[in-house]
């Protein structure tokens, strides 16, 4: 299904976790502006996102961030065709800020409102830089809250073929980095340190071989046990060996899922898709198996609002606007949009 309504200019809003973001995207692909205000500094001393602090910061930031996105796109509210916001999954109080702001703007302008699923938006980030991408795609969606293997059969049609049975991949990065004293968020910290270490120094477990689902909690425990038993091991070696175990698990299952579905194209999405080792390995996998590979730029892998506006464009055409009495859904699954 291809939207035929022509280019629509959509303001996207994203406040599901600790980034306050707004973006203007035309035709689901062309990014006119993408502003992301990270609250990382507010949460760092707690070692993770504190929901109440996140909600309050969103309230303060949403107005200026939306204004900046419109200004950077040289777009006024009257130039827009729709206003979209992430409705879940995410933190309830945080989601409410973005959804309420988007609905208020829709009300005063009379424009349609579109509620967007955060996971679906991570998939649609791929179209921001690869406008001609065509399903079927095998997508590895790896973030702080989710680890999903998705076969995207068509626009709006997803088959989840694997998911984590415990921690999400990003959660494992964050917990291990915290244990190693590398700070928050942990993924970028481990990514930066790993090249200084030996990824084969310690053979950490690759969980659930031959199965489509993922598990990272045993790996986290193995890292903790190793560090306690061998305190002299260089932290860079632990970080590199941990990262290698995560990447091996992710890439092996992505390869099997793509084989199983006969998907000719591999796509990464979500914050962990910014990881350099993962990106390199997926590139190698594509070259070795004759598959096209698409890796969104790191800024479109981590949370942003351009992906919300992109997904909204497809959803607006396929399903139409979302009623203004639609709420937020903190535990929404992929593609569940009222
Ligand atoms: O998609 P995202 O920005 O937010 C969620 O929807 O969760 O993902 C955030 C997660 C965090 O766990 C963070 O540590 C991880 O993505 N992350 C990374 C990298 N950059 C962000 N993990 C590994 N390597 C990175 N370079
Ligand atoms: Zn996300």
Coordinates of N, CA and C and ligand atoms in Angstrom, one line a residue, residues 118 122 143-145 170-171 173-174 185-188 191 270-272 274-275 301-303, ligand 1:
X118 N 5.5 3.5 19.2 CA 7.0 3.8 19.2 C 7.8 2.7 18.5
X122 N 10.2 3.1 15.1 CA 11.6 2.7 15.0 C 11.8 2.0 13.6
X143 N 16.4 -1.9 21.5 CA 16.4 -0.6 22.2 C 16.6 -0.9 23.7
X144 N 16.3 0.2 24.5 CA 16.5 0.0 26.0 C 15.3 -0.8 26.6
X145 N 14.2 -0.8 25.9 CA 13.1 -1.5 26.4 C 12.7 -2.8 25.6
X170 N 19.5 -3.3 25.2 CA 20.0 -2.0 25.7 C 20.0 -2.0 27.2
X171 N 19.1 -2.7 27.8 CA 19.0 -2.8 29.3 C 20.3 -3.5 29.7
X173 N 23.2 -3.7 28.2 CA 24.3 -2.7 28.0 C 24.3 -1.8 29.2
X174 N 23.2 -1.2 29.6 CA 23.1 -0.2 30.6 C 23.5 -0.8 32.0
X185 N 24.1 6.8 29.7 CA 23.7 5.4 29.3 C 24.8 4.5 28.9
X186 N 24.7 3.3 29.2 CA 25.8 2.3 29.1 C 26.2 1.9 27.7
X187 N 25.2 1.9 26.8 CA 25.5 1.4 25.4 C 26.6 2.2 24.8
X188 N 26.5 3.5 24.7 CA 27.5 4.3 24.1 C 28.8 4.2 24.8
X191 N 30.4 0.9 23.8 CA 30.8 1.0 22.4 C 32.1 1.8 22.3
X270 N 16.3 1.1 16.5 CA 16.4 1.2 18.0 C 17.8 1.7 18.4
X271 N 17.9 2.1 19.7 CA 19.1 2.7 20.1 C 20.3 1.8 20.0
X272 N 20.2 0.5 20.3 CA 21.4 -0.3 20.2 C 21.9 -0.5 18.8
X274 N 22.7 1.7 17.1 CA 23.8 2.7 16.9 C 25.2 2.1 17.2
X275 N 25.2 0.8 17.7 CA 26.4 0.2 18.2 C 27.3 -0.1 17.0
X301 N 18.5 6.0 14.9 CA 18.3 4.8 15.6 C 17.8 5.1 17.1
X302 N 18.5 6.0 17.7 CA 18.0 6.4 19.1 C 16.7 7.2 19.0
X303 N 16.1 7.4 20.1 CA 14.7 8.0 20.0 C 14.8 9.4 19.4
Ligands
LIG1 O1 15.7 3.4 21.2 P1 16.3 4.1 22.4 O2 16.9 5.5 22.2 O3 15.2 4.2 23.6 C1 14.3 3.2 23.8 O4 13.3 3.1 23.1 O5 14.6 2.4 24.7 O6 17.4 3.1 23.0 C2 18.1 3.4 24.2 C3 19.1 2.3 24.4 C4 19.9 2.4 25.7 O7 19.8 1.2 26.4 C5 21.3 2.7 25.3 O8 22.3 2.3 26.2 C6 21.3 2.0 24.0 O9 20.0 2.2 23.4 N1 22.3 2.5 23.1 C7 23.4 1.8 22.6 C8 24.2 2.6 21.9 N2 23.6 3.9 21.8 C9 22.4 3.7 22.5 N3 23.8 0.5 22.9 C10 24.9 0.0 22.4 N4 25.7 0.8 21.6 C11 25.4 2.1 21.3 N5 26.3 2.9 20.6

